[in-house]
PDB file of C-alpha atoms in Angstrom:
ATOM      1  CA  UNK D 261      87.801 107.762 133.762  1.00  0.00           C
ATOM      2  CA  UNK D 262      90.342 105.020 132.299  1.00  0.00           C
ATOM      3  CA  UNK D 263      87.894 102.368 133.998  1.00  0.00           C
ATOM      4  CA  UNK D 264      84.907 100.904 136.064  1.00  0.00           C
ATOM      5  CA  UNK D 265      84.589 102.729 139.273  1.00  0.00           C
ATOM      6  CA  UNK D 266      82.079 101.977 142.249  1.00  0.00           C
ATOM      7  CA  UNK D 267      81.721 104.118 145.221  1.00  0.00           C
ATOM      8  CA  UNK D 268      81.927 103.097 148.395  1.00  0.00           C
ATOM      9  CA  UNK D 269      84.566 100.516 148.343  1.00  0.00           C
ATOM     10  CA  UNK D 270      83.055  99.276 151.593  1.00  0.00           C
ATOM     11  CA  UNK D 271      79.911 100.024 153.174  1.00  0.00           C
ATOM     12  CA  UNK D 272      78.676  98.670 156.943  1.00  0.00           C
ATOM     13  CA  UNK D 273      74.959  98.945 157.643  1.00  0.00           C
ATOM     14  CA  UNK D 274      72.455  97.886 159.828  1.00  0.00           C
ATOM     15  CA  UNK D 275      70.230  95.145 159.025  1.00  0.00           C
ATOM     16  CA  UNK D 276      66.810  97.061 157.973  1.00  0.00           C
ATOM     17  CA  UNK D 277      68.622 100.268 156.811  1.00  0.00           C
ATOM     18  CA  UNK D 278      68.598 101.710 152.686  1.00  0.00           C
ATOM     19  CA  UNK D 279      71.852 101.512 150.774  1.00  0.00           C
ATOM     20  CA  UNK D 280      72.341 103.346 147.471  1.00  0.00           C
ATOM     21  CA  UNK D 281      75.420 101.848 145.364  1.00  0.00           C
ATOM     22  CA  UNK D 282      77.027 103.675 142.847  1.00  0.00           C
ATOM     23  CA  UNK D 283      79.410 102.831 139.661  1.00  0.00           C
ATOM     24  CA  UNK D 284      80.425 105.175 136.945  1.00  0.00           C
ATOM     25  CA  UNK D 285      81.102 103.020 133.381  1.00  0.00           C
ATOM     26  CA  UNK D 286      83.995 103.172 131.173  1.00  0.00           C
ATOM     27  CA  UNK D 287      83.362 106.384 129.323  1.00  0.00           C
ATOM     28  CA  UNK D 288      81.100 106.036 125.979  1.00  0.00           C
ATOM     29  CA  UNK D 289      79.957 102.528 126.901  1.00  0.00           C
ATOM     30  CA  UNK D 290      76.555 101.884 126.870  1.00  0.00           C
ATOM     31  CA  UNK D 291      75.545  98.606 127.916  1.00  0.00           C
ATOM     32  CA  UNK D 292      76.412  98.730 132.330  1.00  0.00           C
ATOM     33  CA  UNK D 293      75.615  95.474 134.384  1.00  0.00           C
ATOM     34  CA  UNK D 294      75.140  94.972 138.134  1.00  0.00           C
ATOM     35  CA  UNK D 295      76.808  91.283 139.627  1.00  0.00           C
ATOM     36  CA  UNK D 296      76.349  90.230 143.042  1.00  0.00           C
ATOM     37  CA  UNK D 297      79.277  87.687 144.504  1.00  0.00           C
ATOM     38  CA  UNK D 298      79.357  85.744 147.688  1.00  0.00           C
ATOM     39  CA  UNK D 299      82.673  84.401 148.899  1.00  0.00           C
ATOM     40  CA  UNK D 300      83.696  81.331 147.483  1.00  0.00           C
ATOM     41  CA  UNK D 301      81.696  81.986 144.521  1.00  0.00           C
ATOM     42  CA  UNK D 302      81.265  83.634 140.608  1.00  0.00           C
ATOM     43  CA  UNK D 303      79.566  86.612 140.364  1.00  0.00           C
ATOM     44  CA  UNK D 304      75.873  86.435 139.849  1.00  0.00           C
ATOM     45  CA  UNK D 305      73.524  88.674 137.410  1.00  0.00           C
ATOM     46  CA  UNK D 306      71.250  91.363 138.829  1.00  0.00           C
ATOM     47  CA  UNK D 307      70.614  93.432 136.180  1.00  0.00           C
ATOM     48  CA  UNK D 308      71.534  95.182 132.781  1.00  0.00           C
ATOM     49  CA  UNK D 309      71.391  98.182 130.984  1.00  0.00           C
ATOM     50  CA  UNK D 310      71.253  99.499 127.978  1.00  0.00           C
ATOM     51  CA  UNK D 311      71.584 103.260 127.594  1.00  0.00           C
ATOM     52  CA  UNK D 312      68.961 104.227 130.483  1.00  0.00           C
ATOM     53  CA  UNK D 313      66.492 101.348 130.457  1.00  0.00           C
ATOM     54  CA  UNK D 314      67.096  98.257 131.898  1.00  0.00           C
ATOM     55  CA  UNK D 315      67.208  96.003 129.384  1.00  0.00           C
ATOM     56  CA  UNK D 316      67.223  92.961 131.813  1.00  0.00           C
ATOM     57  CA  UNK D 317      66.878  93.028 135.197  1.00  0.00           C
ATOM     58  CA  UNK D 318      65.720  88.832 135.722  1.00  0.00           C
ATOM     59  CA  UNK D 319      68.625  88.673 138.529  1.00  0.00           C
ATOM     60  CA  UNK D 320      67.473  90.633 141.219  1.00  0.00           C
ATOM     61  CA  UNK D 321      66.462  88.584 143.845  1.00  0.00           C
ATOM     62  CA  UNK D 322      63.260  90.296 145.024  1.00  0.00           C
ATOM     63  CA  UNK D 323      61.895  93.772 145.327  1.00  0.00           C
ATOM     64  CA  UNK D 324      63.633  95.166 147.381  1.00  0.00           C
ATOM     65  CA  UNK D 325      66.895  95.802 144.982  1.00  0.00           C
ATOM     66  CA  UNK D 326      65.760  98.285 142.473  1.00  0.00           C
ATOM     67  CA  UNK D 327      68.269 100.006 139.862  1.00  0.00           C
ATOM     68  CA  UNK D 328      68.660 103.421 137.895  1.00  0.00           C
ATOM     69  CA  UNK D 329      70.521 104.839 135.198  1.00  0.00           C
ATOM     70  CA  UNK D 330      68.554 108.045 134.556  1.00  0.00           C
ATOM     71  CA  UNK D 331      71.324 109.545 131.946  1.00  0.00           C
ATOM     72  CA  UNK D 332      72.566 106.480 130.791  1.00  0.00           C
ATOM     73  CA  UNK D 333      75.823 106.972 132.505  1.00  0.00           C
ATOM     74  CA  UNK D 334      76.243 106.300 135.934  1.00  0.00           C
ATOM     75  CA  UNK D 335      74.010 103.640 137.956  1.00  0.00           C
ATOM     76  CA  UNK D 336      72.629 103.321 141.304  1.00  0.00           C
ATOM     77  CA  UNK D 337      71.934 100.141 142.481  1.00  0.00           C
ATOM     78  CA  UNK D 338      69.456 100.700 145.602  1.00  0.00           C
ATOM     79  CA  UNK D 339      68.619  98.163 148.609  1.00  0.00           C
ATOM     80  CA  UNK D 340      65.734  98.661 150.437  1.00  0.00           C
ATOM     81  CA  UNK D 341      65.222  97.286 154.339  1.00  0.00           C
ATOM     82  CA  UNK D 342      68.805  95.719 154.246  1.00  0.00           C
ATOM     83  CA  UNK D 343      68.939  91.924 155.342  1.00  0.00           C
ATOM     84  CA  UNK D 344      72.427  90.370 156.379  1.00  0.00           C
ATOM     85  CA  UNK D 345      71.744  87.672 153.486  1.00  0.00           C
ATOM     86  CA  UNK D 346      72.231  91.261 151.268  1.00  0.00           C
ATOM     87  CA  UNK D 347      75.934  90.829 152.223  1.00  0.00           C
ATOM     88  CA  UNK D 348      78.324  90.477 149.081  1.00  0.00           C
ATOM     89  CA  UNK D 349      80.460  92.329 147.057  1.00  0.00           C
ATOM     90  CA  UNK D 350      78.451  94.252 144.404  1.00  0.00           C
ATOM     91  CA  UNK D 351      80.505  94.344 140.980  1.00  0.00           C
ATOM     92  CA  UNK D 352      79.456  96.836 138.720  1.00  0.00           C
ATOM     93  CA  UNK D 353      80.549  96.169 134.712  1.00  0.00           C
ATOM     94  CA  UNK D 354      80.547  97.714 131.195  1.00  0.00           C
ATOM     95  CA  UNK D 355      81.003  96.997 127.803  1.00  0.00           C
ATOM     96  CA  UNK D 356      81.004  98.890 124.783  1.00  0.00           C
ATOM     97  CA  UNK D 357      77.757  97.105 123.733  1.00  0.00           C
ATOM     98  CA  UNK D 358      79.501  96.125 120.193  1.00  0.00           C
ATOM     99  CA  UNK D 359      79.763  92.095 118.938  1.00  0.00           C
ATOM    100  CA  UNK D 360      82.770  91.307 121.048  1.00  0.00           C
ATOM    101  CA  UNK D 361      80.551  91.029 124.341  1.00  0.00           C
ATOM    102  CA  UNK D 362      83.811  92.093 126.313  1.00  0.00           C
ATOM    103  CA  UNK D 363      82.682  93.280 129.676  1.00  0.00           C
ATOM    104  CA  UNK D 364      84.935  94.852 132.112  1.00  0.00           C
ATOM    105  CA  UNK D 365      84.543  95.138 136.113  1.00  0.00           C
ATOM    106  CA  UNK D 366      84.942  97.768 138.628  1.00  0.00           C
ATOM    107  CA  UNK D 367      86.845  97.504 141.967  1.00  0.00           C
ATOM    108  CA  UNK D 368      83.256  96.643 143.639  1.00  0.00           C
ATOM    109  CA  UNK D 369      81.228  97.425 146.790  1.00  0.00           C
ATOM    110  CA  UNK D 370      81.849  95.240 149.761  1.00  0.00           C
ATOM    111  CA  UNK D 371      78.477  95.094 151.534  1.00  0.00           C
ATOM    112  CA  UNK D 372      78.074  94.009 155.050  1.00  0.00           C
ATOM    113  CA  UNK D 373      74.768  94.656 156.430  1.00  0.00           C
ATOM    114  CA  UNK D 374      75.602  93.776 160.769  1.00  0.00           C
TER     115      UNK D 374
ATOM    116  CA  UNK I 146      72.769  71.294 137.832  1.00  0.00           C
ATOM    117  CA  UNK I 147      75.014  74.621 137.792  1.00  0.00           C
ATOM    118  CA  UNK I 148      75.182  75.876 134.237  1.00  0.00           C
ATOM    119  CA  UNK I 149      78.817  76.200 134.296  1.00  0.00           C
ATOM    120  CA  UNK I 150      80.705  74.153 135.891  1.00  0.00           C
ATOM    121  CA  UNK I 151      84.487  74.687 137.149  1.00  0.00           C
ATOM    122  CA  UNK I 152      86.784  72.441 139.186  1.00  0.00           C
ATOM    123  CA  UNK I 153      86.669  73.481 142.972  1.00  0.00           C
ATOM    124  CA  UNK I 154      90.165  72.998 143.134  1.00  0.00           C
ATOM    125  CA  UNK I 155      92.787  74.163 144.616  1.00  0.00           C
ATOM    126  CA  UNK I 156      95.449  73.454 141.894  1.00  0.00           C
ATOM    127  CA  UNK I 157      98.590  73.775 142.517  1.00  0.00           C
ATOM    128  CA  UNK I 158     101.468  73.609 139.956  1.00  0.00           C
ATOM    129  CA  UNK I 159     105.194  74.061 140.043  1.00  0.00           C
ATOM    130  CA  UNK I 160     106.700  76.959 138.640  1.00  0.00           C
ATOM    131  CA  UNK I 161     107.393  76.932 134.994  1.00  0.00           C
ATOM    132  CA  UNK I 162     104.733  73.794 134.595  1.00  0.00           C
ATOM    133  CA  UNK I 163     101.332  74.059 132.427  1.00  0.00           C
ATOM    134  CA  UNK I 164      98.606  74.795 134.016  1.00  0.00           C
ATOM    135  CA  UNK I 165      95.240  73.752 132.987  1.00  0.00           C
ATOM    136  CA  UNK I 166      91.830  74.790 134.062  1.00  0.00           C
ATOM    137  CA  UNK I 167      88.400  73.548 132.495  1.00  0.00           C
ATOM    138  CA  UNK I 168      85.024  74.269 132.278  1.00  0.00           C
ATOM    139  CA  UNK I 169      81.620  72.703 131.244  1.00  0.00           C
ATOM    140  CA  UNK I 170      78.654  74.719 130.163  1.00  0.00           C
ATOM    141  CA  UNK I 171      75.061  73.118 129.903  1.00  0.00           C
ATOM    142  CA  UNK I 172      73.300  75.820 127.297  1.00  0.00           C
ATOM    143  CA  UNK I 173      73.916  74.820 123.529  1.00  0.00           C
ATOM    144  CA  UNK I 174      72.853  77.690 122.381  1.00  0.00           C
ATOM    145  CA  UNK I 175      75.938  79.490 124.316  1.00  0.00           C
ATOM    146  CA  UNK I 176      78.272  82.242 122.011  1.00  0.00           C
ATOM    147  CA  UNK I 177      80.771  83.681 123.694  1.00  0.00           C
ATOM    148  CA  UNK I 178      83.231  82.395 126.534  1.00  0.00           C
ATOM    149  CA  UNK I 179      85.373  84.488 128.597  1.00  0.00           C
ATOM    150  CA  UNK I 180      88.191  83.629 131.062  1.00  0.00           C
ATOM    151  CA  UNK I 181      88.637  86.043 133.818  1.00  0.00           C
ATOM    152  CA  UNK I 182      91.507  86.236 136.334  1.00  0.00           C
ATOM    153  CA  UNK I 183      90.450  87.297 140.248  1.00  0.00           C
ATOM    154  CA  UNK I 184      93.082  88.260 142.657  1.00  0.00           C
ATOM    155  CA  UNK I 185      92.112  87.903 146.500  1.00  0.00           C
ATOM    156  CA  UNK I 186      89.992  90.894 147.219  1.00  0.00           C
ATOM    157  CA  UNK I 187      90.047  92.600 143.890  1.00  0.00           C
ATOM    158  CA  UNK I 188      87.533  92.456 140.719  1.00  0.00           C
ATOM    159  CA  UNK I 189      87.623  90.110 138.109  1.00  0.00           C
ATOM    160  CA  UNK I 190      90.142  90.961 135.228  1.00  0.00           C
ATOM    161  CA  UNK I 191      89.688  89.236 131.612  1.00  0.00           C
ATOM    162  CA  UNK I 192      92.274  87.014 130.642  1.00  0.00           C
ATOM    163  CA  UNK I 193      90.601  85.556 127.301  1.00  0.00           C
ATOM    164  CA  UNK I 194      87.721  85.660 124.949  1.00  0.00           C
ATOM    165  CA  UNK I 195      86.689  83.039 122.687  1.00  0.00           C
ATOM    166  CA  UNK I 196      83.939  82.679 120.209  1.00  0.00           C
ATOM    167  CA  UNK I 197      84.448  79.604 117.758  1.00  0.00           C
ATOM    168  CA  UNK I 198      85.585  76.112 118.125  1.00  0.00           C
ATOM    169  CA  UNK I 199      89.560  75.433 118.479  1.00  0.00           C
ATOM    170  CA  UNK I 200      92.569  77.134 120.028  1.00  0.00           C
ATOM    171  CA  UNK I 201      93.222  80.582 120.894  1.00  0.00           C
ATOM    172  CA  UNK I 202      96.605  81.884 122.166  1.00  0.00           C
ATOM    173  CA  UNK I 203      97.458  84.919 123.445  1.00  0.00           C
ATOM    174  CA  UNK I 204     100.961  85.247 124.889  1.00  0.00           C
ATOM    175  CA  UNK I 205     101.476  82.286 127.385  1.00  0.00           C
ATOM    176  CA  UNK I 206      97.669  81.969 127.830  1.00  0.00           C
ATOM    177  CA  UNK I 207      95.602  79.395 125.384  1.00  0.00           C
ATOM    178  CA  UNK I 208      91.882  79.030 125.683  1.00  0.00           C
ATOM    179  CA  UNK I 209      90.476  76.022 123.801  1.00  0.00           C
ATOM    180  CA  UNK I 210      86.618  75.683 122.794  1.00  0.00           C
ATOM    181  CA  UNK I 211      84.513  72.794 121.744  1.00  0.00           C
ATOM    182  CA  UNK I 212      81.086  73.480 121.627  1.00  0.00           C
ATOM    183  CA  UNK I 213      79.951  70.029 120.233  1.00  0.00           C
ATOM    184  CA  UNK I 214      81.383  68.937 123.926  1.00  0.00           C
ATOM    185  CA  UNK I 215      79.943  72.152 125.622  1.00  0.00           C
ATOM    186  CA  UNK I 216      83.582  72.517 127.201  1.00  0.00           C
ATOM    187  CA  UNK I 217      86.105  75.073 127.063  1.00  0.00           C
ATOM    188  CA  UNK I 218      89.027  75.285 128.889  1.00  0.00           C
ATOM    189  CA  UNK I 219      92.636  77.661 129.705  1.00  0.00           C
ATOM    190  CA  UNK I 220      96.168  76.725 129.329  1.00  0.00           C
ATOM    191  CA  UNK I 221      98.769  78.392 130.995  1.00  0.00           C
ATOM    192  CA  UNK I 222     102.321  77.750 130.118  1.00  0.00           C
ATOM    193  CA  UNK I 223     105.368  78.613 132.127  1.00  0.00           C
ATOM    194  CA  UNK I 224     103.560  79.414 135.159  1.00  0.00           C
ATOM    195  CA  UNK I 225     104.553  81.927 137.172  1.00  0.00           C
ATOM    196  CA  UNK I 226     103.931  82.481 141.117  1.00  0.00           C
ATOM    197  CA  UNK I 227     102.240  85.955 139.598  1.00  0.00           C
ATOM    198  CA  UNK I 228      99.677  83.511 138.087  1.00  0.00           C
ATOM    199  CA  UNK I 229      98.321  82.239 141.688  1.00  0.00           C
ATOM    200  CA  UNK I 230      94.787  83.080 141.626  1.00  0.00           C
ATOM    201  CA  UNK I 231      91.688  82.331 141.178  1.00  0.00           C
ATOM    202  CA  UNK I 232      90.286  81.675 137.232  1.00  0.00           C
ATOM    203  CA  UNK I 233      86.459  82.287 136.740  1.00  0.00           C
ATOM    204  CA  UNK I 234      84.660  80.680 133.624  1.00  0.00           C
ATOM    205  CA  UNK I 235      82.039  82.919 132.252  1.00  0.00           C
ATOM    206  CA  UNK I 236      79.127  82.019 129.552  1.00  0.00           C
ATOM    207  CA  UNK I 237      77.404  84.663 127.295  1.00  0.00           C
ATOM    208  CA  UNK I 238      74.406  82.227 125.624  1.00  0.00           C
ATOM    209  CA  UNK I 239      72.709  83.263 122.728  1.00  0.00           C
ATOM    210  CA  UNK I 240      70.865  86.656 122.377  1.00  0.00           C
ATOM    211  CA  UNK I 241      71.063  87.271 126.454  1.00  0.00           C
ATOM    212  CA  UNK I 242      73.969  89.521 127.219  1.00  0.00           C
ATOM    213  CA  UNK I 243      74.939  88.797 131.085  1.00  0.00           C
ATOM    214  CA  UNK I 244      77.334  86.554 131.522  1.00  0.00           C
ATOM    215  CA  UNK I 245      76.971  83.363 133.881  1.00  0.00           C
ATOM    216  CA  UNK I 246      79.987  82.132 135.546  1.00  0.00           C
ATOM    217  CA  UNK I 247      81.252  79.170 137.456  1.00  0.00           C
ATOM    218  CA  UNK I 248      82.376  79.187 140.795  1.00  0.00           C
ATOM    219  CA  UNK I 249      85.938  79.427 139.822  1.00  0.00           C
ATOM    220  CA  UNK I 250      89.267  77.464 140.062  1.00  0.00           C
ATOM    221  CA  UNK I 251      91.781  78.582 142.685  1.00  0.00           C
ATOM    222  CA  UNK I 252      95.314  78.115 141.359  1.00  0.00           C
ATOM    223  CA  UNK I 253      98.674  78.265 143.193  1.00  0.00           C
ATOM    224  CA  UNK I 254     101.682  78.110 141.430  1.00  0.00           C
ATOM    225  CA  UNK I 255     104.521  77.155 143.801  1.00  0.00           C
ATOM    226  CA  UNK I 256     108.146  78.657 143.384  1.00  0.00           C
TER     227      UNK I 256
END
């Protein structure tokens, strides 16, 4: 596709309940990072990828946010035992992984765990 | 301490006036330095890049970086009510490649 997209645009849950997040890159980027943005605020690191191994994944607050890219395409960003502090809108962003850094974002995932 | 810091705002400026938002960064060893544009309820769109010290200008949009200072900052000339948003700061420093932002500036320019 022409850019970033992330699937669901919104997704309600119960507090305790598993949430799988999705975003599909820019097409032949390589490098795909996970945010994390509260209202009010910039968004904040989770996690990055380069080609299918996580390359960095120092943001994620605790183990119960784990992330895959098996083929080095699309992600899943996965949330274990939802808590309503999980709420946020979950940006999803690529980059061609060259010298220019350039990193561009998806719609994002509004996440409101009830 | 925030590692980059923005001002809270709200800024308002008149139509057609300049517009200027700033930043502060606390890692020296920062590389690259990104402006990005965020409409209510939609995903951050980049506005400007910068990499070395001095002025950039793209269109009506200038980004200025001193890194002796650790501050960067975003002119915008000739404002336009299309311009109300609000402006995120974002830090790339050294060999990490996420980028840490600040909490943003909320502009409104007023017709």
């Amino acid at each position: 596709g022409a850019g970033v997209s992330q699937t669901p645009s919104n997704k309600v849950t119960e507090k305790g309940k598993y949430v799988e997040l999705r975003c599909d890159p820019i097409s032949g980027h390589t490098a795909l990072y996970w945010y994390r943005q509260s209202l009010g605020q910039g968004p904040e690191f989770l996690i990055y990828f380069q080609g299918t191994g996580a390359a960095d994944d120092s943001g994620l607050p605790n183990d119960r946010f784990f992330a895959v890219r098996p083929e080095g395409s699309v992600s899943t960003l996965k949330i274990q035992r939802t808590e309503r502090g999980d709420s946020a809108v979950y940006l999803c962003a690529s980059s061609s992984g060259g010298g220019d850094n350039i990193q561009y974002f998806g719609a994002g995932t509004r996440l409101s765990v009830l | 301490q925030k590692e980059v810091e923005q001002n809270s705002g709200p800024l308002s400026v008149p139509e057609g006036a300049i517009a200027s938002l700033n930043c502060t960064y606390s890692d020296r060893v920062s590389q690259s330095f990104f402006w990005y544009r965020q409409y209510s309820g939609k995903s951050p769109e980049l506005i400007m890049s910068i990499y070395s010290n001095g002025d950039k200008e793209d269109g009506r949009f200038t980004a200025q970086l001193n890194k002796a200072s650790q501050y960067v900052s975003l002119l915008i000339r000739d404002s336009q009510p299309s311009d109300s948003a609000t402006y995120l700061c974002a830090v790339m420093a050294g060999s990490a490649r996420q980028l840490t932002f600040g909490s943003g500036t909320q502009l409104t320019v007023l017709p």
